[in-house]
Coordinates of C-alpha atoms in Angstrom, one line a residue:
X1 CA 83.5 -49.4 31.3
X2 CA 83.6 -48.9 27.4
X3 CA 85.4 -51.8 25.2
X4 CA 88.6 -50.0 25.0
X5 CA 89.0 -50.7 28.5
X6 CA 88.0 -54.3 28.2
X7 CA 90.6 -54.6 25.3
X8 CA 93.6 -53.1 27.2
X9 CA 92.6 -55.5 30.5
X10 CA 92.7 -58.6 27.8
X11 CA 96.2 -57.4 26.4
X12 CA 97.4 -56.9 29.8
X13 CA 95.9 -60.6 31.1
X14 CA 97.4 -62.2 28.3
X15 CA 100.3 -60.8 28.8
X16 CA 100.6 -62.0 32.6
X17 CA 99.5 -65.5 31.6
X18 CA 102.5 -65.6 29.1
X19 CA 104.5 -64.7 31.9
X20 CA 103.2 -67.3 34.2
X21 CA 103.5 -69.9 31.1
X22 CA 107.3 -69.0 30.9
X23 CA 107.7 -69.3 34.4
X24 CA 106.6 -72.0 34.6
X25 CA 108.4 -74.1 31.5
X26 CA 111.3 -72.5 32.6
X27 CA 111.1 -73.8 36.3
X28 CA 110.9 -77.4 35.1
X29 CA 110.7 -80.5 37.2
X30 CA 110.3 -79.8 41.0
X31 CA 112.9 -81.2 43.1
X32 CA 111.3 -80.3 46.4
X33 CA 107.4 -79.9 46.8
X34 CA 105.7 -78.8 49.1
X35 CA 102.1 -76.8 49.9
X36 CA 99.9 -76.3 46.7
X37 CA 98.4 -73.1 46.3
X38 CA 94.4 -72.8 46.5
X39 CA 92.7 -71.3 43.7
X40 CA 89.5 -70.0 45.1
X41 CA 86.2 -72.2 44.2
X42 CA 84.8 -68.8 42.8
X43 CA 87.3 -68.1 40.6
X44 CA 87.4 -71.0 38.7
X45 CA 83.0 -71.2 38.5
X46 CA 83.4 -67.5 37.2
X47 CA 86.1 -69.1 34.5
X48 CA 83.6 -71.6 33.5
X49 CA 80.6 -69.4 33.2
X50 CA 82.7 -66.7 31.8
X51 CA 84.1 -69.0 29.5
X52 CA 80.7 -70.3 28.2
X53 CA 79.3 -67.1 27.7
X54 CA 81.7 -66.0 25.8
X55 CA 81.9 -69.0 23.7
X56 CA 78.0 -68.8 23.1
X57 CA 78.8 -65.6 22.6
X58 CA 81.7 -65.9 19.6
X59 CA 79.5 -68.3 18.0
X60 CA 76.7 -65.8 17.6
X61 CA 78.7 -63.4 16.2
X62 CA 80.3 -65.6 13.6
X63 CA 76.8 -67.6 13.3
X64 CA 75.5 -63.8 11.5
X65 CA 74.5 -63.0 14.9
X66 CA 74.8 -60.3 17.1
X67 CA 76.4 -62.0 20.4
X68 CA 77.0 -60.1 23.5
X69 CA 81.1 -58.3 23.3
X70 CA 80.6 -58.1 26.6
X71 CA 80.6 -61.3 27.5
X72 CA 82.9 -62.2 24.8
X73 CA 85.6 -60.0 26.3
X74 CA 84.6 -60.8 30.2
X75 CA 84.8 -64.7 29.1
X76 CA 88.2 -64.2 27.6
X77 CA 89.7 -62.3 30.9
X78 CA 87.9 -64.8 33.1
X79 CA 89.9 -67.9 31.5
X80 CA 93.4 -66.2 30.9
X81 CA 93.3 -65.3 34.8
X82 CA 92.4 -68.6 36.1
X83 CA 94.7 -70.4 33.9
X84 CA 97.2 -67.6 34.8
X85 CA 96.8 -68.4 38.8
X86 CA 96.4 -72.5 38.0
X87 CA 100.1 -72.4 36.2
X88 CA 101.1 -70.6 39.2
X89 CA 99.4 -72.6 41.7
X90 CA 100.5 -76.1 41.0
X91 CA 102.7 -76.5 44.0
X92 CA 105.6 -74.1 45.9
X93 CA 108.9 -75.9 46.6
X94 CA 112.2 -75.8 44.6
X95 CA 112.5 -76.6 41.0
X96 CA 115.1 -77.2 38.8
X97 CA 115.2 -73.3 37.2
X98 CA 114.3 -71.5 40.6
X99 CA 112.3 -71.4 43.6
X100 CA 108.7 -71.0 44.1
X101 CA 107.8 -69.0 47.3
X102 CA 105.3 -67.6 49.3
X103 CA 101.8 -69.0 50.7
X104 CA 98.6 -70.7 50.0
X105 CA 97.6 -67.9 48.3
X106 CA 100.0 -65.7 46.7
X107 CA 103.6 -67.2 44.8
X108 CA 106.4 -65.8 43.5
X109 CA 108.8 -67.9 41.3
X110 CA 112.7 -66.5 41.5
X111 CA 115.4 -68.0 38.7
X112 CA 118.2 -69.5 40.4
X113 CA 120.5 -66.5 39.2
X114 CA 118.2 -63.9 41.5
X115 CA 118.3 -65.7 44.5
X116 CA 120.9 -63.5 46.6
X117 CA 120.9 -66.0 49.8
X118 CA 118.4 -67.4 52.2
X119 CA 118.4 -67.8 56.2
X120 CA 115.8 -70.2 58.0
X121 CA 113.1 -68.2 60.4
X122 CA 112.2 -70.9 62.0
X123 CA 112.6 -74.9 61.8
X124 CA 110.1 -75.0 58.7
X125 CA 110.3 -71.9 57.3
X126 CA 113.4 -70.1 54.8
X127 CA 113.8 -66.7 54.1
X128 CA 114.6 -65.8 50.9
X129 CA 116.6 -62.5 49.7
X130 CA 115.7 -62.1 46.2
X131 CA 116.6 -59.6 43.4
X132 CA 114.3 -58.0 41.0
X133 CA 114.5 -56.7 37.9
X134 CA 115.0 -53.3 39.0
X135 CA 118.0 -54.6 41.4
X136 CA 116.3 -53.9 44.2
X137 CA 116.3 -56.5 47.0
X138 CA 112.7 -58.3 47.6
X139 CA 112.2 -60.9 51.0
X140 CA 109.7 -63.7 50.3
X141 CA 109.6 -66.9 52.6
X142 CA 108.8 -70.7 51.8
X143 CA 107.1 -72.9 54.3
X144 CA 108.8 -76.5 54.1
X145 CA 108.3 -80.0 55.8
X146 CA 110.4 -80.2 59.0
X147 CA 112.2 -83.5 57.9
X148 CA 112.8 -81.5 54.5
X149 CA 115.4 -79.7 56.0
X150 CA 118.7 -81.4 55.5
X151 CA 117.8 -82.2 51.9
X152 CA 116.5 -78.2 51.4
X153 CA 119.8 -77.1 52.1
X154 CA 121.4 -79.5 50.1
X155 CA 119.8 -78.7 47.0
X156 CA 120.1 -74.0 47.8
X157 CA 123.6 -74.8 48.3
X158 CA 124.2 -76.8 45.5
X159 CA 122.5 -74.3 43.3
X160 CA 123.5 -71.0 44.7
X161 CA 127.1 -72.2 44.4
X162 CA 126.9 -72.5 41.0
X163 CA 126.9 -68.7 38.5
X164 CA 124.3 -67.8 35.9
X165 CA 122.9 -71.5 35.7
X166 CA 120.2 -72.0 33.6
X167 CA 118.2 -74.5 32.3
X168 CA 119.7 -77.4 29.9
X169 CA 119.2 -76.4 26.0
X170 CA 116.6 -79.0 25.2
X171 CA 114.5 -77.2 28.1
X172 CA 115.3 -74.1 26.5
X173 CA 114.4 -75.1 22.9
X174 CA 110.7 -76.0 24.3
X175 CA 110.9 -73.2 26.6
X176 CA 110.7 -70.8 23.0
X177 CA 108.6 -73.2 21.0
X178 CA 105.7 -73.1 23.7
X179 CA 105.9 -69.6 24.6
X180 CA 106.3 -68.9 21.0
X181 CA 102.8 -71.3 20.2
X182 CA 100.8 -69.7 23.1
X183 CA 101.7 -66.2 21.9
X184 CA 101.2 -66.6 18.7
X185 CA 97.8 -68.2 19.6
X186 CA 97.0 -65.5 21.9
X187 CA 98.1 -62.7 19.7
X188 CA 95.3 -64.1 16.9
X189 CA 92.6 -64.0 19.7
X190 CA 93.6 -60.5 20.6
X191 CA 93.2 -59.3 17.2
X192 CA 89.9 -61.0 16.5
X193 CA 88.9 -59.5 19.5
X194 CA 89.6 -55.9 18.4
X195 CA 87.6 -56.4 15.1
X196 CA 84.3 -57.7 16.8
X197 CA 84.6 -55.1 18.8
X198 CA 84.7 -52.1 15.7
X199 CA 81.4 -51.6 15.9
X200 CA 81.3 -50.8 19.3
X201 CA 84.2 -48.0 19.0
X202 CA 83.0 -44.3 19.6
X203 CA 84.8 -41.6 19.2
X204 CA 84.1 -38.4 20.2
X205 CA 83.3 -34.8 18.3
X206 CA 83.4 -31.2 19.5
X207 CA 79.8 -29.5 19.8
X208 CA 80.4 -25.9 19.8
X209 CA 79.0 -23.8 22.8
X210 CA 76.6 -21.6 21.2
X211 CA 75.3 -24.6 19.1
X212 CA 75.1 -26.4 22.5
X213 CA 73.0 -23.7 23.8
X214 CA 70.3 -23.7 21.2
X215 CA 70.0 -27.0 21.1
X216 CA 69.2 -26.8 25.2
X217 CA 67.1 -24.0 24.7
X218 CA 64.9 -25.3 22.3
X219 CA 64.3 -28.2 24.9
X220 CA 63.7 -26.4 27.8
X221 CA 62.0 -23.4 26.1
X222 CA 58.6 -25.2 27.0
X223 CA 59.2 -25.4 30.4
X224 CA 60.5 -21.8 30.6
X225 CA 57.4 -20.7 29.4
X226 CA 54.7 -23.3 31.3
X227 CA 51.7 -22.0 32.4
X228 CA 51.2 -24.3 35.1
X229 CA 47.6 -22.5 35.3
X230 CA 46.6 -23.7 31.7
X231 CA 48.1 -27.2 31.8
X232 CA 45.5 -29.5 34.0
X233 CA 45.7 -32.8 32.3
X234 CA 48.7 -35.3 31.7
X235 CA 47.8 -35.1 28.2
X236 CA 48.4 -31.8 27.5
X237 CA 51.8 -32.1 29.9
X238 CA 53.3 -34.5 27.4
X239 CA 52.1 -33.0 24.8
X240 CA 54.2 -29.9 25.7
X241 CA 57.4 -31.6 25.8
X242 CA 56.6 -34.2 23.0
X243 CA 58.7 -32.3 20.6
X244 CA 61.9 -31.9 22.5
X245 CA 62.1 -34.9 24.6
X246 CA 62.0 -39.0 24.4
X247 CA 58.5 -40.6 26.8
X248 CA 60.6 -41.7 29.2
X249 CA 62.3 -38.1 29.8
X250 CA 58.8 -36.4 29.8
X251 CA 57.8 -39.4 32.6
X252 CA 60.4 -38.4 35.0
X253 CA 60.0 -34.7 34.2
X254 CA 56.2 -35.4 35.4
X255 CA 57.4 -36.8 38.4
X256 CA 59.7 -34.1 39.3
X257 CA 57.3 -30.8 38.8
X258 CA 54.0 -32.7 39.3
X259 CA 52.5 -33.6 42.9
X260 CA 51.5 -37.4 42.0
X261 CA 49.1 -37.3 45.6
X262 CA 46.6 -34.2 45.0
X263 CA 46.7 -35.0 41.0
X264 CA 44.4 -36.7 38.8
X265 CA 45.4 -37.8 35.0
X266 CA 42.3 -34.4 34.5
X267 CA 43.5 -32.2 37.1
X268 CA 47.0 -32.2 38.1
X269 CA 48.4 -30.3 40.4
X270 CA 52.4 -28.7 40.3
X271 CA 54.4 -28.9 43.2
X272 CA 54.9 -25.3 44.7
X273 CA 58.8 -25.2 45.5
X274 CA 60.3 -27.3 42.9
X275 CA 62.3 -25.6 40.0
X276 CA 64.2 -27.5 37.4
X277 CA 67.2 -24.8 36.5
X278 CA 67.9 -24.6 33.0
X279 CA 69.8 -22.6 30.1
X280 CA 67.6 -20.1 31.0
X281 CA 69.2 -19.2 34.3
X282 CA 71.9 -16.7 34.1
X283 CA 74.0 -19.0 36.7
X284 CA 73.8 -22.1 34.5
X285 CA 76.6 -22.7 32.1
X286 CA 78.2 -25.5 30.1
X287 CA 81.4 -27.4 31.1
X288 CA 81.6 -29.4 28.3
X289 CA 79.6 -30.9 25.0
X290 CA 80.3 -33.2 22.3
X291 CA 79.0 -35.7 19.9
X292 CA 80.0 -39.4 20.6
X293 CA 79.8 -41.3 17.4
X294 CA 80.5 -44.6 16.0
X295 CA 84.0 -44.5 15.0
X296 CA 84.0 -47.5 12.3
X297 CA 81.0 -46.9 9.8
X298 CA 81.1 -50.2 8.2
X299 CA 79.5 -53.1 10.0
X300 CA 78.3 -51.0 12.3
X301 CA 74.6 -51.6 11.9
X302 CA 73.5 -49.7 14.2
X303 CA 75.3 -51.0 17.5
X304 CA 76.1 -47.8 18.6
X305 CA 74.2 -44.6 17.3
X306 CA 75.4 -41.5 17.6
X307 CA 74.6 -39.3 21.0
X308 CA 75.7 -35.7 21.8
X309 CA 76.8 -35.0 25.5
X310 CA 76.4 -32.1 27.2
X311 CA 77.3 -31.0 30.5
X312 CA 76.2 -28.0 32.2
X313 CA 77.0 -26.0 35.8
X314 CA 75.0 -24.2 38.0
X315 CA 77.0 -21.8 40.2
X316 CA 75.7 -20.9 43.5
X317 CA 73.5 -18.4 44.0
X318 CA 73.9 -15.6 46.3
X319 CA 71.5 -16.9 48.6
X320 CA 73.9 -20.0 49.4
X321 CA 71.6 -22.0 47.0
X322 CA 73.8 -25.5 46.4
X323 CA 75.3 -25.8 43.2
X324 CA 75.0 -28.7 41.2
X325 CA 76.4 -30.6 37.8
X326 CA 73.9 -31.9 35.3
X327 CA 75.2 -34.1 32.3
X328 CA 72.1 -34.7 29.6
X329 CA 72.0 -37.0 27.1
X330 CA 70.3 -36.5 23.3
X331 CA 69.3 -38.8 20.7
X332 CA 68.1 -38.1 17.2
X333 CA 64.2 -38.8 16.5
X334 CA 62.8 -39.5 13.1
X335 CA 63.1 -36.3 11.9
X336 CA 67.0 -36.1 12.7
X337 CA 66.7 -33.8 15.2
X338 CA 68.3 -33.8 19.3
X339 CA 65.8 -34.8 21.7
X340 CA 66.3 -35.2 24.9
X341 CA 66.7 -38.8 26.2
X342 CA 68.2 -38.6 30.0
X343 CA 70.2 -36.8 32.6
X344 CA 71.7 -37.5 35.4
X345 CA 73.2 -35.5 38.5
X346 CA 70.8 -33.6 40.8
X347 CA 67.6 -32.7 38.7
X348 CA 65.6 -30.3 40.6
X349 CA 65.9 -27.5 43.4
X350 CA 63.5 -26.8 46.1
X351 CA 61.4 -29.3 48.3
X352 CA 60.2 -32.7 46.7

């Protein structure tokens, strides 16, 4: 998951703690109370270590560091969500601005003016019929106290009886200066957020397919033309693929075409049904290639270098052979050329 995903989750979570703040400023003082909700012990250990990596984090950054935007932007989520479901979770009952349904785990709060009726279930538990934004009619239920009863339908009737009440104006007025605080507050986090996280930001660039294609045949030309005869020692394997790929890509290219149990680093021995298929193969071909590159130049110092992506096809043969997906990755080298760093998909063909 890249950082633009971590910066539309934070938008969105601040966003639904908002809500949850209005909700609950707008609910006021609870007339009836009855089960709190439980916030998961998990949760709330994830919020604190969330919240103190991130905080080490921030402080790296702005110490001249480099800190972890990771962890900056996991922190973040990780508090906004548990303060989200702790403004929600404080009890379920009846306030003065609405109702607070639901169970130990989940809660919905419903202004007074969206409450269509109600109807007990049972001795203990009320049915409520609410509307939602959309107009469309939502059932949520309220577990109560038995000996709550009389004074629960005291206070719905009282309060259904009465059109479009709200919330006295004083309620109001900190209603808007809190929600306008937190948001305000929230908005500057947000927005320091996105500038640590510049650097980060890729973007990507069209390769051209015949540019794509030299570039993959000049690193698989070697092993197009191996003489598995001439090559005997792992020195003179890597040195064959020195040019075109990084040492961890020639390691796991060793591992693929070489037979690790009747070789010696002098005398190594190729395993007899194993083909890697390549540019070379008529059947191959390339689904897509680009170049993904840091999108903000300055300050980027070197958080993200550039890498070109390039994904290639292998149809199936007419033998039935299986046909597979490869997507390789290239870096440049000193000289500022691509070189081959990894791949991923299926690899090889034949029997390992």
């Amino acid at each position: 998951m890249g950082v633009y995903f971590y910066i539309i989750l934070n938008i969105a979570m601040s966003y639904c703690l908002l809500h949850s703040l209005y909700e609950r400023i707008y609910a006021g003082k609870f007339i009836i109370k009855t089960k709190p909700k439980k916030i998961p012990v998990i949760n709330t250990m994830t919020a604190v270590v969330g919240g103190y990596a991130a905080a080490r984090s921030f402080l790296d950054y702005f110490a001249g560091g480099v800190g972890d935007i990771y962890e900056i932007f996991q922190g973040v989520f990780w508090m906004q969500l548990c303060t989200s479901q702790f403004l929600g979770g404080l009890s379920l009952g009846i306030a003065k601005g609405g109702v607070y349904s639901g169970d130990s785990t989940v809660s919905y709060f419903t202004k007074w003016s969206k409450v269509k009726s109600y109807t007990w279930i049972s001795d203990n538990v009320i049915g409520f019929e609410t509307l939602t934004r959309k107009g469309k009619i939502f059932n949520t239920e309220l577990e109560v106290d038995s000996e709550q009863k009389q004074e629960v339908n005291r206070v719905l009737k009282h309060n259904l009886n009465e059109i479009d009440r709200e919330v006295n104006e004083r309620g109001n007025f900190k209603l808007k200066v809190l929600i306008t605080l937190v948001a305000v507050m929230m908005i500057i986090v947000n927005v320091n957020l996105i500038k640590i996280s510049k650097p980060y930001m890729t973007r990507k660039i069209k390769l051209k397919e015949d540019e794509a294609i030299l570039i993959l045949k000049k690193t698989w030309k070697p092993l197009a033309e191996l003489n598995k005869e001439k090559i005997k020692s792992r020195g003179e394997f890597d040195k064959l693929f020195q040019e075109t790929m990084t040492k961890p890509m020639i390691d796991e290219l060793y591992e693929i075409l070489v037979d690790g149990d009747k070789s010696t680093y002098g005398d190594i021995k190729f395993k007899e049904k194993v083909r890697i298929p390549t540019v070379y193969d008529t059947k191959m071909s390339i689904e897509k290639s680009y170049i993904k590159a840091p999108r903000y130049i300055e300050g980027n110092n070197q958080v993200i270098t550039e890498e070109l992506i390039i994904k290639e096809l292998l149809e199936p043969y007419e033998d039935g052979s299986t046909s597979f997906t490869r997507k390789s990755t290239f870096i440049k080298n000193n000289n500022d050329e691509w070189i081959l760093d990894s791949t991923t998909g299926v690899q090889s063909l034949g029997s390992q």
